[in-house]
Amino acid sequence: GENVEQHPSTLSVQEGDSAVIKCTYSDSASNYFPWYKQELGKRPQLIIDIRSNVGEKKDQRIAVTLNKTAKHFSLHITETQPEDSAVYFCAASIGSSYKLIFGSGTRLLVRP
Amino acid sequence: DAGVIQSPRHEVTEMGQEVTLRCKPISGHDYLFWYRQTMMRGLELLIYFNNNVPIDDSGMPEDRFSAKMPNASFSTLKIQPSEPRDSAVYFCASRGDVRNTGELFFGEGSRLTVL
């Protein structure tokens, strides 16, 4: 069945360093790849997304890259800050449907 | 808009009891999704609706779970009878026309504990 794998499960970085989270997906027809941030006890919120016709997208300190051939996409956070500490989820649409399948999440800790 | 509104925020019940979770999507959103979040299984899609019609319920774990959307502004997720393994945070999310944005807007979640 459809599957999204996410790595690493936990990531600890020093403030100011970069963080990279990687995901792979199984459905070659997937065309939409969002990233959500969930702070402790809060709801997931969209931070950036990318569609299959684009290879890279950037928004200030965060960027997402997509390799459709290899079926993987990555989240890059530069100049990390303590407020970036949260759980980050990648997701992929299932084919052309409106379903999103989420990865298992990455707990990011930014040490001051 | 106040966003996606869920109730109750917290529910503690005993095994065998019926549980009803409620959701009001953002006005104008055509899609409504129910997700379940646990430490072990992450965010699982249970069911989603388009224009009040259930489109895909393949994620509903078993017959004890049912969901309805009687109108564009209200949906329920019911568990009857509840079991301890149903303990989780249940999120409702809504989305508008995917051609404009694919963003899912989540409610604050309903934390269910079944004793």
PDB file of C-alpha atoms in Angstrom:
ATOM      1  CA  GLY A   1       0.000   0.000   0.000  1.00  0.00           C
ATOM      2  CA  GLU A   2       0.942   3.651  -0.009  1.00  0.00           C
ATOM      3  CA  ASN A   3       3.728   4.502   2.378  1.00  0.00           C
ATOM      4  CA  VAL A   4       5.789   7.503   3.457  1.00  0.00           C
ATOM      5  CA  GLU A   5       9.007   6.873   5.371  1.00  0.00           C
ATOM      6  CA  GLN A   6      10.665   9.651   7.351  1.00  0.00           C
ATOM      7  CA  HIS A   7      14.145   9.898   8.854  1.00  0.00           C
ATOM      8  CA  PRO A   8      15.539  10.557  11.347  1.00  0.00           C
ATOM      9  CA  SER A   9      13.010  10.026  14.120  1.00  0.00           C
ATOM     10  CA  THR A  10      14.896  12.427  16.390  1.00  0.00           C
ATOM     11  CA  LEU A  11      17.371  15.169  15.581  1.00  0.00           C
ATOM     12  CA  SER A  12      19.328  17.375  17.953  1.00  0.00           C
ATOM     13  CA  VAL A  13      21.254  20.367  16.642  1.00  0.00           C
ATOM     14  CA  GLN A  14      23.016  23.369  18.085  1.00  0.00           C
ATOM     15  CA  GLU A  15      21.339  26.722  17.631  1.00  0.00           C
ATOM     16  CA  GLY A  16      22.511  28.267  14.381  1.00  0.00           C
ATOM     17  CA  ASP A  17      23.243  24.940  12.714  1.00  0.00           C
ATOM     18  CA  SER A  18      21.216  23.468   9.867  1.00  0.00           C
ATOM     19  CA  ALA A  19      18.748  20.589  10.142  1.00  0.00           C
ATOM     20  CA  VAL A  20      17.751  18.204   7.363  1.00  0.00           C
ATOM     21  CA  ILE A  21      14.842  15.773   7.440  1.00  0.00           C
ATOM     22  CA  LYS A  22      14.304  13.253   4.652  1.00  0.00           C
ATOM     23  CA  CYS A  23      11.252  11.390   3.388  1.00  0.00           C
ATOM     24  CA  THR A  24      10.612   8.784   0.733  1.00  0.00           C
ATOM     25  CA  TYR A  25       7.273   7.834  -0.787  1.00  0.00           C
ATOM     26  CA  SER A  26       6.044   4.794  -2.648  1.00  0.00           C
ATOM     27  CA  ASP A  27       3.341   6.060  -5.025  1.00  0.00           C
ATOM     28  CA  SER A  28       4.922   7.382  -8.214  1.00  0.00           C
ATOM     29  CA  ALA A  29       1.665   9.236  -8.977  1.00  0.00           C
ATOM     30  CA  SER A  30       1.950  11.404  -5.832  1.00  0.00           C
ATOM     31  CA  ASN A  31       2.031  15.066  -6.817  1.00  0.00           C
ATOM     32  CA  TYR A  32       1.816  17.113  -3.635  1.00  0.00           C
ATOM     33  CA  PHE A  33       4.278  17.100  -0.713  1.00  0.00           C
ATOM     34  CA  PRO A  34       3.621  19.285   2.335  1.00  0.00           C
ATOM     35  CA  TRP A  35       5.523  19.623   5.591  1.00  0.00           C
ATOM     36  CA  TYR A  36       3.779  20.222   8.895  1.00  0.00           C
ATOM     37  CA  LYS A  37       5.149  21.413  12.226  1.00  0.00           C
ATOM     38  CA  GLN A  38       3.537  20.311  15.466  1.00  0.00           C
ATOM     39  CA  GLU A  39       4.509  21.925  18.737  1.00  0.00           C
ATOM     40  CA  LEU A  40       3.909  20.047  21.954  1.00  0.00           C
ATOM     41  CA  GLY A  41       0.209  19.740  22.673  1.00  0.00           C
ATOM     42  CA  LYS A  42      -0.740  21.741  19.603  1.00  0.00           C
ATOM     43  CA  ARG A  43      -2.215  21.022  16.189  1.00  0.00           C
ATOM     44  CA  PRO A  44      -0.078  20.322  13.087  1.00  0.00           C
ATOM     45  CA  GLN A  45       0.398  23.424  10.947  1.00  0.00           C
ATOM     46  CA  LEU A  46       1.647  23.707   7.390  1.00  0.00           C
ATOM     47  CA  ILE A  47       5.066  25.305   7.060  1.00  0.00           C
ATOM     48  CA  ILE A  48       5.891  24.691   3.398  1.00  0.00           C
ATOM     49  CA  ASP A  49       4.728  22.538   0.514  1.00  0.00           C
ATOM     50  CA  ILE A  50       5.877  21.613  -2.964  1.00  0.00           C
ATOM     51  CA  ARG A  51       4.154  20.238  -6.027  1.00  0.00           C
ATOM     52  CA  SER A  52       5.615  17.693  -8.405  1.00  0.00           C
ATOM     53  CA  ASN A  53       6.315  20.204 -11.173  1.00  0.00           C
ATOM     54  CA  VAL A  54       8.874  21.999  -9.005  1.00  0.00           C
ATOM     55  CA  GLY A  55      12.231  20.702  -7.768  1.00  0.00           C
ATOM     56  CA  GLU A  56      12.873  23.170  -4.972  1.00  0.00           C
ATOM     57  CA  LYS A  57      11.024  25.788  -2.980  1.00  0.00           C
ATOM     58  CA  LYS A  58      12.322  28.188  -0.367  1.00  0.00           C
ATOM     59  CA  ASP A  59      10.680  30.377   2.262  1.00  0.00           C
ATOM     60  CA  GLN A  60      13.109  32.343   4.409  1.00  0.00           C
ATOM     61  CA  ARG A  61      15.000  29.802   6.552  1.00  0.00           C
ATOM     62  CA  ILE A  62      13.171  26.733   5.321  1.00  0.00           C
ATOM     63  CA  ALA A  63      13.424  24.984   1.979  1.00  0.00           C
ATOM     64  CA  VAL A  64      12.118  21.779   0.474  1.00  0.00           C
ATOM     65  CA  THR A  65      13.674  19.769  -2.335  1.00  0.00           C
ATOM     66  CA  LEU A  66      11.979  17.071  -4.385  1.00  0.00           C
ATOM     67  CA  ASN A  67      13.526  14.286  -6.458  1.00  0.00           C
ATOM     68  CA  LYS A  68      10.680  12.591  -8.317  1.00  0.00           C
ATOM     69  CA  THR A  69      12.925  10.034  -9.963  1.00  0.00           C
ATOM     70  CA  ALA A  70      14.165   8.771  -6.646  1.00  0.00           C
ATOM     71  CA  LYS A  71      10.806   9.441  -4.937  1.00  0.00           C
ATOM     72  CA  HIS A  72      12.258  11.394  -2.071  1.00  0.00           C
ATOM     73  CA  PHE A  73      11.940  14.897  -0.674  1.00  0.00           C
ATOM     74  CA  SER A  74      13.705  16.760   2.083  1.00  0.00           C
ATOM     75  CA  LEU A  75      13.163  19.652   4.478  1.00  0.00           C
ATOM     76  CA  HIS A  76      16.065  21.974   5.173  1.00  0.00           C
ATOM     77  CA  ILE A  77      16.068  24.448   8.055  1.00  0.00           C
ATOM     78  CA  THR A  78      18.993  26.858   8.205  1.00  0.00           C
ATOM     79  CA  GLU A  79      20.137  29.002  11.129  1.00  0.00           C
ATOM     80  CA  THR A  80      18.008  26.988  13.537  1.00  0.00           C
ATOM     81  CA  GLN A  81      16.504  28.694  16.564  1.00  0.00           C
ATOM     82  CA  PRO A  82      15.128  27.232  19.807  1.00  0.00           C
ATOM     83  CA  GLU A  83      11.588  27.983  18.624  1.00  0.00           C
ATOM     84  CA  ASP A  84      12.153  25.577  15.738  1.00  0.00           C
ATOM     85  CA  SER A  85      12.027  22.749  18.299  1.00  0.00           C
ATOM     86  CA  ALA A  86       8.950  20.660  17.454  1.00  0.00           C
ATOM     87  CA  VAL A  87       7.859  17.515  15.645  1.00  0.00           C
ATOM     88  CA  TYR A  88       7.966  17.804  11.876  1.00  0.00           C
ATOM     89  CA  PHE A  89       5.834  15.618   9.593  1.00  0.00           C
ATOM     90  CA  CYS A  90       6.229  15.116   5.882  1.00  0.00           C
ATOM     91  CA  ALA A  91       3.285  13.968   3.805  1.00  0.00           C
ATOM     92  CA  ALA A  92       2.488  12.885   0.275  1.00  0.00           C
ATOM     93  CA  SER A  93      -0.739  12.866  -1.677  1.00  0.00           C
ATOM     94  CA  ILE A  94      -1.952   9.495  -2.844  1.00  0.00           C
ATOM     95  CA  GLY A  95      -1.918   9.652  -6.611  1.00  0.00           C
ATOM     96  CA  SER A  96      -4.268  12.352  -7.808  1.00  0.00           C
ATOM     97  CA  SER A  97      -6.586  11.910  -4.830  1.00  0.00           C
ATOM     98  CA  TYR A  98      -6.973  14.374  -2.033  1.00  0.00           C
ATOM     99  CA  LYS A  99      -5.687  11.985   0.618  1.00  0.00           C
ATOM    100  CA  LEU A 100      -2.508  12.844   2.490  1.00  0.00           C
ATOM    101  CA  ILE A 101      -0.399  10.087   4.005  1.00  0.00           C
ATOM    102  CA  PHE A 102       1.922  11.320   6.738  1.00  0.00           C
ATOM    103  CA  GLY A 103       5.396  10.177   7.687  1.00  0.00           C
ATOM    104  CA  SER A 104       6.096   9.055  11.235  1.00  0.00           C
ATOM    105  CA  GLY A 105       7.512  12.413  12.320  1.00  0.00           C
ATOM    106  CA  THR A 106      10.891  13.831  13.351  1.00  0.00           C
ATOM    107  CA  ARG A 107      11.373  15.322  16.780  1.00  0.00           C
ATOM    108  CA  LEU A 108      13.750  18.260  16.343  1.00  0.00           C
ATOM    109  CA  LEU A 109      15.507  19.722  19.345  1.00  0.00           C
ATOM    110  CA  VAL A 110      17.483  22.932  18.915  1.00  0.00           C
ATOM    111  CA  ARG A 111      19.913  23.385  21.804  1.00  0.00           C
ATOM    112  CA  PRO A 112      20.548  27.015  22.793  1.00  0.00           C
TER     113      PRO A 112
ATOM    114  CA  ASP B   1     -13.083  32.549  10.598  1.00  0.00           C
ATOM    115  CA  ALA B   2     -12.438  30.815  13.918  1.00  0.00           C
ATOM    116  CA  GLY B   3     -10.762  27.895  12.213  1.00  0.00           C
ATOM    117  CA  VAL B   4     -11.695  24.236  12.559  1.00  0.00           C
ATOM    118  CA  ILE B   5     -13.532  23.708  15.816  1.00  0.00           C
ATOM    119  CA  GLN B   6     -13.549  20.381  17.622  1.00  0.00           C
ATOM    120  CA  SER B   7     -15.312  19.213  20.750  1.00  0.00           C
ATOM    121  CA  PRO B   8     -14.772  17.941  23.297  1.00  0.00           C
ATOM    122  CA  ARG B   9     -11.111  18.835  23.816  1.00  0.00           C
ATOM    123  CA  HIS B  10     -10.718  16.060  26.347  1.00  0.00           C
ATOM    124  CA  GLU B  11     -12.805  12.982  26.995  1.00  0.00           C
ATOM    125  CA  VAL B  12     -12.254  10.288  29.580  1.00  0.00           C
ATOM    126  CA  THR B  13     -14.584   7.340  29.426  1.00  0.00           C
ATOM    127  CA  GLU B  14     -14.819   3.722  30.418  1.00  0.00           C
ATOM    128  CA  MET B  15     -14.451   0.781  28.124  1.00  0.00           C
ATOM    129  CA  GLY B  16     -17.731  -0.096  26.435  1.00  0.00           C
ATOM    130  CA  GLN B  17     -19.125   3.431  26.448  1.00  0.00           C
ATOM    131  CA  GLU B  18     -20.109   5.315  23.322  1.00  0.00           C
ATOM    132  CA  VAL B  19     -17.941   8.265  22.349  1.00  0.00           C
ATOM    133  CA  THR B  20     -18.957  11.030  19.945  1.00  0.00           C
ATOM    134  CA  LEU B  21     -16.435  13.560  18.672  1.00  0.00           C
ATOM    135  CA  ARG B  22     -17.607  16.643  16.837  1.00  0.00           C
ATOM    136  CA  CYS B  23     -16.130  18.925  14.226  1.00  0.00           C
ATOM    137  CA  LYS B  24     -17.060  22.176  12.540  1.00  0.00           C
ATOM    138  CA  PRO B  25     -14.916  22.813   9.444  1.00  0.00           C
ATOM    139  CA  ILE B  26     -13.909  26.192   8.094  1.00  0.00           C
ATOM    140  CA  SER B  27     -16.771  27.764   6.194  1.00  0.00           C
ATOM    141  CA  GLY B  28     -16.452  27.209   2.467  1.00  0.00           C
ATOM    142  CA  HIS B  29     -14.118  24.225   2.719  1.00  0.00           C
ATOM    143  CA  ASP B  30     -15.318  21.285   0.653  1.00  0.00           C
ATOM    144  CA  TYR B  31     -13.133  18.584   2.185  1.00  0.00           C
ATOM    145  CA  LEU B  32     -13.173  17.261   5.721  1.00  0.00           C
ATOM    146  CA  PHE B  33     -10.732  14.713   7.128  1.00  0.00           C
ATOM    147  CA  TRP B  34     -10.580  12.738  10.370  1.00  0.00           C
ATOM    148  CA  TYR B  35      -7.115  11.705  11.584  1.00  0.00           C
ATOM    149  CA  ARG B  36      -6.031   9.764  14.646  1.00  0.00           C
ATOM    150  CA  GLN B  37      -2.668  10.407  16.288  1.00  0.00           C
ATOM    151  CA  THR B  38      -0.826   8.024  18.601  1.00  0.00           C
ATOM    152  CA  MET B  39       2.832   7.655  19.536  1.00  0.00           C
ATOM    153  CA  MET B  40       2.999   4.205  17.991  1.00  0.00           C
ATOM    154  CA  ARG B  41       1.156   4.825  14.726  1.00  0.00           C
ATOM    155  CA  GLY B  42       1.612   8.535  14.113  1.00  0.00           C
ATOM    156  CA  LEU B  43      -1.046  10.420  12.130  1.00  0.00           C
ATOM    157  CA  GLU B  44      -3.472   7.982  10.512  1.00  0.00           C
ATOM    158  CA  LEU B  45      -6.175   9.036   8.067  1.00  0.00           C
ATOM    159  CA  LEU B  46      -9.469   7.472   9.119  1.00  0.00           C
ATOM    160  CA  ILE B  47     -11.958   8.900   6.613  1.00  0.00           C
ATOM    161  CA  TYR B  48     -12.537  11.911   4.433  1.00  0.00           C
ATOM    162  CA  PHE B  49     -15.580  13.646   2.959  1.00  0.00           C
ATOM    163  CA  ASN B  50     -16.084  15.815  -0.093  1.00  0.00           C
ATOM    164  CA  ASN B  51     -19.197  17.983  -0.153  1.00  0.00           C
ATOM    165  CA  ASN B  52     -20.572  16.009   2.803  1.00  0.00           C
ATOM    166  CA  VAL B  53     -20.173  12.653   1.014  1.00  0.00           C
ATOM    167  CA  PRO B  54     -17.776  10.034   2.423  1.00  0.00           C
ATOM    168  CA  ILE B  55     -15.154   9.381  -0.239  1.00  0.00           C
ATOM    169  CA  ASP B  56     -12.716   7.005   1.418  1.00  0.00           C
ATOM    170  CA  ASP B  57     -13.216   5.239   4.736  1.00  0.00           C
ATOM    171  CA  SER B  58     -10.514   2.613   4.228  1.00  0.00           C
ATOM    172  CA  GLY B  59      -8.651   3.905   7.277  1.00  0.00           C
ATOM    173  CA  MET B  60     -11.519   3.312   9.692  1.00  0.00           C
ATOM    174  CA  PRO B  61     -10.135   0.585  11.952  1.00  0.00           C
ATOM    175  CA  GLU B  62     -13.266  -1.496  12.394  1.00  0.00           C
ATOM    176  CA  ASP B  63     -17.043  -1.439  12.547  1.00  0.00           C
ATOM    177  CA  ARG B  64     -16.983   0.163  15.976  1.00  0.00           C
ATOM    178  CA  PHE B  65     -16.029   3.411  14.228  1.00  0.00           C
ATOM    179  CA  SER B  66     -18.485   5.448  12.180  1.00  0.00           C
ATOM    180  CA  ALA B  67     -18.459   8.989  10.802  1.00  0.00           C
ATOM    181  CA  LYS B  68     -21.152  11.226   9.408  1.00  0.00           C
ATOM    182  CA  MET B  69     -21.372  14.646   7.830  1.00  0.00           C
ATOM    183  CA  PRO B  70     -25.056  15.658   7.765  1.00  0.00           C
ATOM    184  CA  ASN B  71     -24.274  19.131   6.424  1.00  0.00           C
ATOM    185  CA  ALA B  72     -21.395  21.323   5.302  1.00  0.00           C
ATOM    186  CA  SER B  73     -20.742  22.700   8.774  1.00  0.00           C
ATOM    187  CA  PHE B  74     -20.806  19.616  10.978  1.00  0.00           C
ATOM    188  CA  SER B  75     -19.265  16.168  11.225  1.00  0.00           C
ATOM    189  CA  THR B  76     -19.161  13.490  13.895  1.00  0.00           C
ATOM    190  CA  LEU B  77     -16.899  10.553  14.585  1.00  0.00           C
ATOM    191  CA  LYS B  78     -18.476   7.911  16.784  1.00  0.00           C
ATOM    192  CA  ILE B  79     -16.909   4.965  18.550  1.00  0.00           C
ATOM    193  CA  GLN B  80     -19.277   2.347  19.934  1.00  0.00           C
ATOM    194  CA  PRO B  81     -18.282   0.490  22.014  1.00  0.00           C
ATOM    195  CA  SER B  82     -15.012   2.155  22.957  1.00  0.00           C
ATOM    196  CA  GLU B  83     -11.902   0.171  23.938  1.00  0.00           C
ATOM    197  CA  PRO B  84      -8.666   1.212  25.700  1.00  0.00           C
ATOM    198  CA  ARG B  85      -6.722   0.889  22.421  1.00  0.00           C
ATOM    199  CA  ASP B  86      -8.873   3.690  20.989  1.00  0.00           C
ATOM    200  CA  SER B  87      -7.105   6.147  23.291  1.00  0.00           C
ATOM    201  CA  ALA B  88      -5.533   8.775  21.055  1.00  0.00           C
ATOM    202  CA  VAL B  89      -5.832  12.363  19.882  1.00  0.00           C
ATOM    203  CA  TYR B  90      -8.410  12.662  17.122  1.00  0.00           C
ATOM    204  CA  PHE B  91      -7.929  15.542  14.718  1.00  0.00           C
ATOM    205  CA  CYS B  92     -10.435  16.940  12.296  1.00  0.00           C
ATOM    206  CA  ALA B  93      -9.071  18.938   9.357  1.00  0.00           C
ATOM    207  CA  SER B  94     -10.635  20.782   6.450  1.00  0.00           C
ATOM    208  CA  ARG B  95      -9.405  22.029   3.105  1.00  0.00           C
ATOM    209  CA  GLY B  96     -10.680  24.201   0.305  1.00  0.00           C
ATOM    210  CA  ASP B  97     -10.222  23.798  -3.442  1.00  0.00           C
ATOM    211  CA  VAL B  98      -6.949  21.924  -3.896  1.00  0.00           C
ATOM    212  CA  ARG B  99      -6.281  23.846  -7.116  1.00  0.00           C
ATOM    213  CA  ASN B 100      -5.713  26.935  -5.008  1.00  0.00           C
ATOM    214  CA  THR B 101      -4.032  25.383  -2.025  1.00  0.00           C
ATOM    215  CA  GLY B 102      -3.529  21.913  -0.662  1.00  0.00           C
ATOM    216  CA  GLU B 103      -3.220  23.154   2.920  1.00  0.00           C
ATOM    217  CA  LEU B 104      -5.020  21.152   5.559  1.00  0.00           C
ATOM    218  CA  PHE B 105      -6.285  23.216   8.479  1.00  0.00           C
ATOM    219  CA  PHE B 106      -6.394  21.128  11.632  1.00  0.00           C
ATOM    220  CA  GLY B 107      -8.572  21.600  14.665  1.00  0.00           C
ATOM    221  CA  GLU B 108      -7.043  21.534  18.124  1.00  0.00           C
ATOM    222  CA  GLY B 109      -7.868  17.860  18.501  1.00  0.00           C
ATOM    223  CA  SER B 110      -9.921  15.763  20.883  1.00  0.00           C
ATOM    224  CA  ARG B 111      -7.845  13.783  23.368  1.00  0.00           C
ATOM    225  CA  LEU B 112      -9.670  10.540  24.147  1.00  0.00           C
ATOM    226  CA  THR B 113      -8.764   8.304  27.063  1.00  0.00           C
ATOM    227  CA  VAL B 114     -10.615   5.007  27.411  1.00  0.00           C
ATOM    228  CA  LEU B 115     -10.102   3.327  30.769  1.00  0.00           C
TER     229      LEU B 115
END
